[in-house]
């Protein structure tokens, strides 16, 4: 356990640095879509929720897991859809408009 | 063998998330990036569903259906002006999921839970519950269900700090004695309470920082979930989200001239009005839209500076109509967008893009600030603090040091505003009294509509 926890901390810190550098380069034009995209990505807690809801451990686990699956699905589905809806709005001058 | 396959699916998902966010550096590649992130998410979910721990699917499917319906409906019908509320709400959903998974994990192992796992689960649940209520509070304030003004009372900071350290101490006791189930729930309750108390004293103008900060927390809660269920991909995704929120909140507090701690502990928004006497001595010249239309007819270059007041007046579409009329006459028109111009980072860009403003006309402060001296007309719509020259020299002003647009260097400044009222910072704006400034009082949308009308009548463009 201890060993794997340190591995995980390494990953957390490195991913944090990568994230910071990647986000720094995102154009301020798209900061709102960025927030809704990271929101959708953090809906990845869905993975944990699925195990809780589907592993038949206990009534409590299934119930809480079910609520968690619902909540994170809202984020994943809604987050990606609304991000794309926003990005579709960004057009250049040359692009033909209806 | 199959377990390698699942790990590979998670690994690819993590890489796709990073690539997806990288693609957001340009609007040209952004949609492709989101598509990559979607594929990553799909792989991660399918990979999880195939694992042998998952034996029953009925509740998962019900959750999928309900979640997709709610999320889809919100994505389709939520107006772009309400985007900050939606983001706040989804932070709260994300954190709720993380907290619930933590509770399940605790009961799976308790009372024989080892201290390392307890620390991770406790962190996940505490951060999760704090973010749930904090985000709901932010949602309530943005949606104006709760009073937007900061709520301040005696000993607020001290009692919050005591509660915070009290919670941390209880958390340490729980790590040492993980079997104390009651204490586990006390910590959840404390987290829920902390979330409310942290957001309570924060005013509407500071919401962008809080939103970004909550973004960071919900990411960290997801990363903690990754620790608890030993899933590296979850840690990476959570760290990306956490870093993003952290970067955005730093950027926003810099753009608003506030230190991080000031936003969290300062109960800002209650800044006193210190220039009461001064304003009376200066005179303001009020102009009509007709005066402005003559100036615009002869302008070669125009920069528009929109603020949240424009969005409140729903004036973005008329504004774009005016801009495209000027462009059709050969005038150069650009928009100057300050990071704090909306209710969340980048909000103003989305609102203008929705009004069909091409994104290559939207400029950041660094791109456009040198061009003001060569600009004929600056039109300020519903913005105030971001063009206040006091930020450059007045050392005792709350605005001092804040990055602003050098609108005062343009040849003529047109300000559409309801009144002379100071901006959020409470600092009187000397630009209003400048000889080059034309103040047009009234509703921004009405004024812009009248300008469009006048330009149409006075100088119709010959059809080309």
Coordinates of C-alpha atoms in Angstrom, one line a residue:
Chain A
X1 CA 0.0 0.0 0.0
X2 CA 2.7 2.5 1.0
X3 CA 4.7 1.9 -2.1
X4 CA 1.7 2.4 -4.4
X5 CA 0.6 5.5 -2.5
X6 CA 4.0 7.1 -3.2
X7 CA 3.7 6.1 -6.9
X8 CA 0.4 7.8 -6.9
X9 CA 1.7 11.0 -5.3
X10 CA 4.4 11.1 -8.0
X11 CA 1.8 10.8 -10.7
X12 CA -0.4 13.5 -9.0
X13 CA 2.4 16.0 -8.8
X14 CA 3.7 15.3 -12.3
X15 CA 0.2 15.5 -13.8
X16 CA -0.3 18.7 -11.9
X17 CA 2.8 20.3 -13.6
X18 CA 1.8 19.0 -17.0
X19 CA -1.7 20.3 -16.4
X20 CA -0.5 23.8 -15.4
X21 CA 1.8 24.0 -18.5
X22 CA -1.0 22.9 -20.8
X23 CA -3.6 25.2 -19.3
X24 CA -1.2 28.1 -19.4
X25 CA -1.1 27.8 -23.2
X26 CA -4.9 27.7 -23.6
X27 CA -6.0 30.9 -25.2
X28 CA -8.0 33.2 -22.8
X29 CA -10.6 33.4 -25.6
X30 CA -11.6 29.8 -24.6
X31 CA -11.4 29.9 -20.9
X32 CA -15.1 29.3 -20.4
X33 CA -15.1 26.2 -22.7
X34 CA -11.9 25.2 -20.8
X35 CA -13.7 25.2 -17.5
X36 CA -16.6 23.2 -18.8
X37 CA -14.3 20.8 -20.5
X38 CA -12.3 20.1 -17.4
X39 CA -15.6 19.8 -15.6
X40 CA -16.6 17.1 -18.0
X41 CA -13.2 15.4 -17.6
X42 CA -13.5 15.5 -13.8
X43 CA -16.8 13.6 -14.3
X44 CA -14.3 10.7 -14.6
X45 CA -15.2 10.0 -10.9
X46 CA -17.9 8.1 -12.9
X47 CA -15.3 5.2 -13.0
X48 CA -15.4 5.0 -9.2
X49 CA -19.2 5.4 -9.1
X50 CA -19.7 2.5 -11.5
X51 CA -17.8 0.1 -9.3
X52 CA -19.7 1.3 -6.3
X53 CA -23.1 1.0 -8.0
X54 CA -22.5 -2.3 -9.8
X55 CA -20.5 -4.5 -7.5
X56 CA -23.4 -5.6 -5.3
X57 CA -21.6 -5.0 -2.0
X58 CA -24.5 -3.7 0.1
X59 CA -27.7 -1.7 -0.3
X60 CA -25.9 1.4 0.9
X61 CA -23.1 1.0 -1.7
X62 CA -25.6 0.4 -4.5
X63 CA -27.7 3.4 -3.5
X64 CA -24.9 5.9 -3.1
X65 CA -23.2 4.5 -6.2
X66 CA -26.4 5.0 -8.1
X67 CA -26.6 8.7 -7.0
X68 CA -22.9 9.1 -7.9
X69 CA -23.4 7.6 -11.3
X70 CA -26.2 9.9 -12.0
X71 CA -24.3 13.0 -10.8
X72 CA -21.2 12.2 -12.8
X73 CA -23.1 11.3 -15.9
X74 CA -24.8 14.7 -15.7
X75 CA -21.3 16.2 -15.8
X76 CA -19.8 14.0 -18.5
X77 CA -22.7 14.2 -20.9
X78 CA -23.7 17.8 -20.1
X79 CA -20.2 19.0 -19.9
X80 CA -19.0 17.7 -23.2
X81 CA -22.3 18.7 -25.0
X82 CA -22.2 22.3 -23.7
X83 CA -18.5 22.7 -24.4
X84 CA -19.1 21.7 -28.0
X85 CA -22.1 24.0 -28.2
X86 CA -19.9 26.9 -27.1
X87 CA -17.0 26.0 -29.4
X88 CA -19.3 25.9 -32.4
X89 CA -20.1 29.6 -31.7
X90 CA -16.5 30.7 -32.3
X91 CA -16.2 31.6 -36.0
X92 CA -13.8 33.6 -38.0
X93 CA -14.5 36.5 -40.3
X94 CA -14.0 34.4 -43.4
X95 CA -16.3 31.7 -42.3
X96 CA -19.6 31.9 -44.0
X97 CA -22.5 32.6 -41.8
X98 CA -26.0 31.6 -42.6
Chain B
X1 CA -4.1 -10.6 -19.3
X2 CA -7.3 -8.7 -19.5
X3 CA -6.3 -6.5 -16.6
X4 CA -3.5 -5.2 -18.8
X5 CA -6.1 -4.4 -21.4
X6 CA -8.1 -2.3 -18.9
X7 CA -4.9 -0.5 -17.7
X8 CA -4.1 0.2 -21.4
X9 CA -7.6 1.7 -21.9
X10 CA -7.1 3.9 -18.9
X11 CA -3.6 5.0 -20.0
X12 CA -4.9 5.9 -23.5
X13 CA -7.8 7.8 -21.9
X14 CA -5.4 9.8 -19.8
X15 CA -3.3 10.7 -22.8
X16 CA -6.4 11.7 -24.8
X17 CA -7.5 14.0 -21.9
X18 CA -4.1 15.8 -22.0
X19 CA -4.1 16.1 -25.8
X20 CA -7.7 17.3 -25.8
X21 CA -6.8 20.2 -23.4
X22 CA -3.8 21.0 -25.5
X23 CA -6.0 21.5 -28.5
X24 CA -7.8 24.3 -26.7
X25 CA -4.9 26.6 -27.5
X26 CA -6.7 27.6 -30.6
X27 CA -10.4 27.8 -31.6
X28 CA -9.5 26.0 -34.9
X29 CA -8.4 22.8 -33.1
X30 CA -10.6 23.1 -30.0
X31 CA -13.5 21.0 -31.2
X32 CA -11.2 18.2 -32.3
X33 CA -9.7 18.3 -28.9
X34 CA -13.0 17.9 -27.1
X35 CA -13.8 15.0 -29.4
X36 CA -10.5 13.3 -28.3
X37 CA -11.4 13.9 -24.7
X38 CA -14.8 12.3 -25.4
X39 CA -13.2 9.2 -26.9
X40 CA -11.0 9.0 -23.8
X41 CA -14.0 9.2 -21.5
X42 CA -15.8 6.6 -23.6
X43 CA -12.8 4.2 -23.4
X44 CA -12.5 4.7 -19.6
X45 CA -16.2 4.0 -19.0
X46 CA -16.3 0.9 -21.3
X47 CA -13.1 -0.4 -19.8
X48 CA -14.6 -0.1 -16.3
X49 CA -17.9 -1.7 -17.2
X50 CA -16.1 -4.8 -18.5
X51 CA -14.4 -5.3 -15.2
X52 CA -15.4 -8.4 -13.3
X53 CA -16.2 -6.5 -10.1
X54 CA -19.2 -5.1 -11.8
X55 CA -21.9 -7.7 -11.6
X56 CA -25.2 -5.9 -11.8
X57 CA -26.1 -3.3 -14.3
X58 CA -29.6 -2.2 -13.6
X59 CA -28.8 0.8 -11.4
X60 CA -25.9 1.8 -13.6
X61 CA -28.2 2.0 -16.6
X62 CA -30.9 3.9 -14.7
X63 CA -28.2 6.4 -13.5
X64 CA -26.9 6.7 -17.1
X65 CA -30.3 7.5 -18.4
X66 CA -31.3 10.0 -15.7
X67 CA -27.9 11.7 -15.8
X68 CA -27.9 12.0 -19.6
X69 CA -31.4 13.4 -19.7
X70 CA -30.6 16.1 -17.0
X71 CA -27.1 16.8 -18.4
X72 CA -28.3 16.9 -22.0
X73 CA -31.3 19.2 -21.2
X74 CA -29.0 21.6 -19.3
X75 CA -26.6 21.6 -22.2
X76 CA -29.2 22.3 -24.8
X77 CA -31.4 24.9 -23.1
X78 CA -29.1 26.7 -20.7
X79 CA -28.6 30.3 -22.0
X80 CA -25.0 31.4 -22.4
X81 CA -25.5 34.1 -19.8
X82 CA -26.2 31.4 -17.3
X83 CA -22.9 29.6 -17.9
X84 CA -21.4 30.5 -14.6
X85 CA -24.3 29.0 -12.7
X86 CA -24.1 25.8 -14.7
X87 CA -20.5 25.5 -14.0
X88 CA -21.1 26.0 -10.3
X89 CA -23.8 23.4 -10.3
X90 CA -21.6 20.9 -12.1
X91 CA -18.8 21.4 -9.7
X92 CA -21.2 20.4 -7.0
X93 CA -22.3 17.3 -8.9
X94 CA -18.7 16.2 -9.5
X95 CA -17.8 16.7 -5.8
X96 CA -21.0 14.9 -4.7
X97 CA -20.0 11.8 -6.8
X98 CA -16.5 11.9 -5.3
X99 CA -17.8 12.2 -1.7
X100 CA -20.3 9.4 -2.2
X101 CA -17.6 7.1 -3.6
X102 CA -15.5 7.9 -0.6
X103 CA -18.3 7.0 1.8
X104 CA -18.9 3.7 0.0
X105 CA -15.1 3.0 0.2
X106 CA -15.1 3.7 3.9
X107 CA -17.9 1.3 4.6
X108 CA -16.4 -1.4 2.5
X109 CA -13.3 -1.5 4.7
X110 CA -14.3 0.0 8.1
X111 CA -13.6 -0.7 10.9
X112 CA -10.5 -2.5 9.6
X113 CA -9.4 0.3 7.4
X114 CA -5.7 1.1 7.4
X115 CA -4.5 4.6 8.1
X116 CA -3.2 5.4 4.7
X117 CA -6.4 4.5 3.0
X118 CA -8.3 6.4 5.7
X119 CA -6.3 9.5 5.0
X120 CA -7.1 9.3 1.3
X121 CA -10.7 8.6 1.8
X122 CA -11.1 11.3 4.5
X123 CA -9.4 13.8 2.2
X124 CA -11.8 12.8 -0.7
X125 CA -14.9 13.1 1.5
X126 CA -13.9 16.3 3.2
X127 CA -12.9 18.1 0.0
X128 CA -16.0 16.7 -1.7
X129 CA -18.5 17.8 0.9
X130 CA -16.9 21.2 1.2
X131 CA -17.1 21.7 -2.6
X132 CA -20.7 20.4 -2.8
X133 CA -22.1 23.1 -0.5
X134 CA -19.6 25.8 -1.6
X135 CA -20.6 25.3 -5.2
X136 CA -24.3 25.3 -4.3
X137 CA -23.8 28.6 -2.5
X138 CA -22.0 30.0 -5.5
X139 CA -24.8 28.8 -7.7
X140 CA -27.4 30.4 -5.4
X141 CA -25.6 33.7 -5.5
X142 CA -25.1 33.7 -9.2
X143 CA -28.7 32.7 -9.8
X144 CA -29.7 35.3 -7.3
X145 CA -31.6 32.8 -5.1
X146 CA -29.4 34.1 -2.3
X147 CA -28.4 37.7 -1.7
X148 CA -25.3 38.3 -3.9
X149 CA -23.8 40.8 -1.4
X150 CA -21.1 39.5 1.0
X151 CA -22.5 38.3 4.3
X152 CA -20.3 39.6 7.0
X153 CA -20.6 39.2 10.8
X154 CA -18.4 39.6 13.9
X155 CA -15.6 37.2 14.4
X156 CA -16.2 35.7 11.0
X157 CA -12.7 35.0 10.1
X158 CA -11.7 33.8 13.5
X159 CA -14.6 31.4 13.8
X160 CA -14.0 30.0 10.3
X161 CA -10.3 29.4 11.1
X162 CA -11.2 27.7 14.3
X163 CA -13.7 25.5 12.5
X164 CA -11.2 24.7 9.8
X165 CA -8.4 23.7 12.2
X166 CA -10.9 21.9 14.4
X167 CA -11.9 19.8 11.4
X168 CA -8.3 19.1 10.5
X169 CA -7.6 17.9 14.1
X170 CA -10.6 15.6 14.0
X171 CA -9.4 14.3 10.7
X172 CA -6.1 13.5 12.2
X173 CA -7.8 11.7 15.1
X174 CA -9.8 9.7 12.5
X175 CA -6.7 8.7 10.6
X176 CA -5.2 7.3 13.8
X177 CA -8.5 5.6 14.8
X178 CA -10.2 4.8 11.5
X179 CA -12.9 2.8 13.3
X180 CA -14.7 5.8 14.7
X181 CA -17.6 5.8 12.3
X182 CA -19.4 8.7 14.1
X183 CA -16.3 10.9 13.7
X184 CA -16.3 10.1 10.0
X185 CA -19.8 11.6 9.7
X186 CA -18.9 14.5 11.9
X187 CA -16.1 15.4 9.4
X188 CA -18.6 15.2 6.5
X189 CA -20.9 17.6 8.4
X190 CA -18.0 19.9 9.1
X191 CA -17.0 19.9 5.4
X192 CA -20.6 20.7 4.4
X193 CA -20.7 23.6 6.9
X194 CA -17.3 24.9 5.8
X195 CA -18.4 25.1 2.2
X196 CA -21.3 27.3 3.1
X197 CA -19.2 29.6 5.4
X198 CA -16.4 30.0 2.9
X199 CA -18.6 31.3 0.1
X200 CA -20.9 33.3 2.4
X201 CA -18.7 36.4 2.7
X202 CA -17.7 36.5 -1.0
X203 CA -19.4 39.1 -3.2
X204 CA -20.7 38.8 -6.7
X205 CA -17.7 40.5 -8.3
X206 CA -15.3 38.0 -6.9
X207 CA -17.3 35.0 -8.1
X208 CA -14.9 34.3 -11.0
X209 CA -12.1 33.5 -8.6
X210 CA -14.4 31.4 -6.4
X211 CA -15.7 29.4 -9.4
X212 CA -12.1 28.7 -10.6
X213 CA -11.1 27.7 -7.1
X214 CA -14.1 25.3 -6.7
X215 CA -13.1 23.9 -10.1
X216 CA -9.7 23.2 -8.6
X217 CA -11.3 21.6 -5.5
X218 CA -13.6 19.3 -7.5
X219 CA -10.6 18.2 -9.5
X220 CA -8.6 17.4 -6.4
X221 CA -11.6 15.5 -5.0
X222 CA -11.6 13.4 -8.2
X223 CA -7.8 12.9 -7.8
X224 CA -8.4 11.7 -4.2
X225 CA -11.0 9.3 -5.5
X226 CA -8.2 7.9 -7.8
X227 CA -6.0 7.4 -4.7
X228 CA -8.9 5.6 -2.9
X229 CA -9.7 3.2 -5.6
X230 CA -6.0 3.0 -6.8
X231 CA -6.7 4.3 -10.3
X232 CA -3.9 6.3 -11.9
X233 CA -6.0 7.6 -14.7
X234 CA -8.4 9.2 -12.2
X235 CA -5.5 10.8 -10.5
X236 CA -4.2 12.3 -13.8
X237 CA -7.6 13.6 -14.8
X238 CA -8.2 15.1 -11.3
X239 CA -4.8 16.7 -11.3
X240 CA -5.4 18.3 -14.7
X241 CA -8.7 19.7 -13.4
X242 CA -7.1 20.9 -10.2
X243 CA -4.2 22.6 -12.1
X244 CA -6.7 24.2 -14.4
X245 CA -8.7 25.7 -11.6
X246 CA -5.6 26.8 -9.8
X247 CA -4.2 28.5 -12.8
X248 CA -7.5 30.3 -13.6
X249 CA -8.0 31.5 -10.1
X250 CA -4.5 32.9 -10.0
X251 CA -5.0 34.6 -13.3
X252 CA -8.4 36.1 -12.3
X253 CA -7.2 37.4 -8.9
X254 CA -4.3 39.1 -10.7
X255 CA -6.7 40.6 -13.3
X256 CA -8.9 41.9 -10.5
X257 CA -6.0 43.1 -8.5
X258 CA -6.7 41.0 -5.5
X259 CA -4.6 38.6 -3.6
X260 CA -5.9 35.1 -3.2
X261 CA -6.1 35.4 0.6
X262 CA -7.9 38.7 0.2
X263 CA -10.6 37.1 -1.8
X264 CA -11.0 34.2 0.7
X265 CA -10.7 36.1 3.9
X266 CA -11.2 39.7 3.1
X267 CA -15.0 39.8 2.6
X268 CA -14.4 42.0 -0.3
X269 CA -17.0 44.1 -2.1
X270 CA -17.6 46.1 1.1
X271 CA -14.9 48.6 0.1
X272 CA -15.7 52.1 1.3
X273 CA -16.5 54.9 -1.0
X274 CA -13.6 57.3 -0.4
X275 CA -13.9 59.8 -3.1
X276 CA -17.3 61.3 -2.1
X277 CA -16.1 64.9 -2.0
X278 CA -14.0 65.0 -5.2
X279 CA -16.7 64.1 -7.7
X280 CA -18.7 67.3 -7.1
X281 CA -16.0 69.6 -8.3
X282 CA -15.7 68.1 -11.8
X283 CA -18.1 68.5 -14.6
X284 CA -19.4 65.9 -16.9
X285 CA -20.6 66.7 -20.4
X286 CA -23.5 64.7 -21.5
X287 CA -23.9 64.0 -25.2
X288 CA -26.7 62.5 -27.3
X289 CA -26.5 59.5 -29.6
X290 CA -26.8 61.9 -32.5
X291 CA -23.5 63.6 -31.5
X292 CA -21.8 60.2 -31.3
X293 CA -23.1 59.1 -34.7
X294 CA -21.3 62.0 -36.4
X295 CA -18.1 61.0 -34.7
X296 CA -18.5 57.4 -35.7
X297 CA -19.3 58.3 -39.3
X298 CA -15.8 59.9 -39.6
X299 CA -13.9 57.4 -37.6
X300 CA -11.2 55.2 -39.2
X301 CA -10.7 52.9 -36.3
X302 CA -12.9 51.9 -33.4
X303 CA -12.3 49.8 -30.4
X304 CA -15.2 48.5 -28.3
X305 CA -14.7 47.7 -24.7
X306 CA -17.7 45.6 -23.4
X307 CA -18.3 44.9 -19.7
X308 CA -20.8 42.8 -17.8
X309 CA -23.3 45.7 -17.9
X310 CA -23.6 45.0 -21.7
X311 CA -24.6 41.4 -21.0
X312 CA -27.1 42.5 -18.4
X313 CA -28.7 44.9 -20.9
X314 CA -28.6 42.0 -23.5
X315 CA -27.0 44.5 -25.8
X316 CA -24.5 42.2 -27.5
X317 CA -26.6 41.6 -30.6
X318 CA -27.2 45.4 -31.3
X319 CA -23.6 46.0 -30.5
X320 CA -22.5 43.6 -33.2
X321 CA -25.0 45.2 -35.6
X322 CA -23.4 48.5 -35.0
X323 CA -19.9 47.0 -35.4
X324 CA -20.8 45.3 -38.7
X325 CA -22.3 48.5 -40.1
X326 CA -19.1 50.3 -39.3
X327 CA -17.0 47.5 -40.8
X328 CA -19.2 47.7 -44.0
X329 CA -18.2 51.4 -44.2
X330 CA -14.5 50.5 -44.1
X331 CA -13.9 51.3 -40.5
X332 CA -11.6 49.1 -38.5
X333 CA -13.5 47.7 -35.5
X334 CA -12.1 45.5 -32.8
X335 CA -13.3 44.4 -29.4
X336 CA -11.0 44.7 -26.3
X337 CA -11.8 41.9 -23.8
X338 CA -10.6 42.2 -20.2
X339 CA -10.3 38.9 -18.2
X340 CA -12.8 40.2 -15.7
X341 CA -15.4 41.4 -18.3
X342 CA -17.8 38.6 -17.5
X343 CA -19.0 36.5 -14.5
X344 CA -16.4 33.8 -15.1
X345 CA -13.1 33.5 -17.0
X346 CA -13.6 33.9 -20.7
X347 CA -17.4 34.5 -20.3
X348 CA -17.5 37.7 -22.4
X349 CA -15.9 35.9 -25.4
X350 CA -18.6 33.3 -25.4
X351 CA -21.4 35.9 -25.2
X352 CA -19.9 37.9 -28.1
X353 CA -19.3 34.7 -30.1
X354 CA -22.9 33.9 -29.6
X355 CA -23.9 37.3 -31.0
X356 CA -21.9 36.3 -34.2
X357 CA -18.8 38.4 -33.5
X358 CA -15.9 36.7 -35.3
X359 CA -13.3 35.7 -32.8
X360 CA -10.5 37.3 -34.6
X361 CA -12.0 40.7 -33.6
X362 CA -11.7 39.7 -29.9
X363 CA -8.5 41.0 -28.5
X364 CA -6.8 40.5 -25.1
X365 CA -5.2 43.5 -23.2
X366 CA -1.7 42.6 -24.4
X367 CA -2.7 42.5 -28.0
X368 CA -4.5 45.8 -28.2
X369 CA -3.2 48.1 -25.5
X370 CA -0.5 49.7 -27.7
X371 CA -3.1 50.6 -30.4
X372 CA -5.2 53.0 -28.3
X373 CA -3.2 56.2 -29.1
X374 CA -3.9 55.6 -32.8
X375 CA -7.6 54.9 -32.3
X376 CA -10.2 57.4 -33.3
X377 CA -13.1 56.2 -31.1
X378 CA -13.3 53.9 -28.1
X379 CA -16.8 52.8 -27.2
X380 CA -17.1 51.6 -23.6
X381 CA -20.3 49.6 -23.0
X382 CA -21.2 48.7 -19.4
X383 CA -17.6 48.6 -18.3
X384 CA -16.0 50.9 -15.7
X385 CA -13.1 49.7 -13.6
X386 CA -11.2 48.2 -16.5
X387 CA -10.8 51.7 -18.1
X388 CA -10.1 53.6 -14.9
X389 CA -6.7 55.4 -15.3
X390 CA -6.4 55.6 -11.5
X391 CA -5.1 52.0 -11.7
X392 CA -1.9 53.4 -13.3
X393 CA -0.9 56.0 -10.7
X394 CA -3.2 56.4 -7.7
X395 CA -1.3 54.4 -5.1
X396 CA -4.1 54.5 -2.5
X397 CA -6.8 53.3 -4.8
X398 CA -8.0 49.7 -4.6
X399 CA -7.5 49.5 -8.3
X400 CA -3.8 50.5 -8.2
X401 CA -1.8 48.0 -10.2
X402 CA -4.7 46.3 -11.9
X403 CA -4.1 45.8 -15.6
X404 CA -6.4 48.2 -17.5
X405 CA -7.1 49.3 -21.1
X406 CA -5.5 52.6 -22.0
X407 CA -8.8 53.9 -23.3
X408 CA -7.9 57.4 -22.2
X409 CA -5.2 57.6 -24.8
X410 CA -7.7 57.3 -27.7
X411 CA -8.8 60.4 -29.6
X412 CA -12.4 60.2 -28.5
X413 CA -13.9 58.0 -25.8
X414 CA -17.6 57.3 -25.9
X415 CA -19.1 55.9 -22.7
X416 CA -22.5 54.3 -22.6
X417 CA -23.6 54.2 -19.0
X418 CA -26.7 54.6 -16.8
X419 CA -25.1 56.9 -14.3
X420 CA -21.8 58.2 -12.9
X421 CA -21.9 55.4 -10.2
X422 CA -18.5 54.0 -9.4
X423 CA -17.6 50.4 -10.4
X424 CA -17.2 47.4 -8.1
X425 CA -14.0 48.8 -6.7
X426 CA -15.8 51.9 -5.5
X427 CA -13.2 54.2 -7.2
X428 CA -14.5 57.3 -9.0
X429 CA -13.5 57.2 -12.7
X430 CA -11.8 60.3 -13.9
X431 CA -12.2 59.2 -17.5
X432 CA -15.8 60.3 -17.2
X433 CA -14.7 63.9 -16.8
X434 CA -12.0 63.9 -19.5
X435 CA -12.5 66.6 -22.2
X436 CA -12.2 63.9 -24.9
X437 CA -15.0 61.8 -23.3
X438 CA -18.5 61.8 -24.5
X439 CA -20.9 60.4 -21.9
X440 CA -24.1 59.0 -23.2
X441 CA -26.4 58.3 -20.3
X442 CA -29.2 55.7 -20.5
X443 CA -29.8 52.0 -21.2
X444 CA -26.9 50.7 -23.3
X445 CA -29.2 48.7 -25.5
X446 CA -31.4 51.7 -26.2
X447 CA -28.5 53.9 -27.0
X448 CA -26.9 51.4 -29.3
X449 CA -30.2 50.9 -31.1
X450 CA -30.6 54.6 -31.6
X451 CA -27.0 54.7 -32.9
X452 CA -27.7 52.0 -35.5
X453 CA -30.8 53.8 -36.6
X454 CA -29.0 57.2 -36.9
X455 CA -26.1 55.7 -38.9
X456 CA -28.6 54.0 -41.2
X457 CA -30.5 57.3 -41.9
X458 CA -27.6 59.8 -42.0
X459 CA -25.1 57.9 -44.2
X460 CA -26.5 54.9 -45.9
X461 CA -23.9 52.6 -47.3
X462 CA -24.1 52.2 -51.0
X463 CA -25.0 48.7 -51.9
X464 CA -21.9 47.0 -53.3

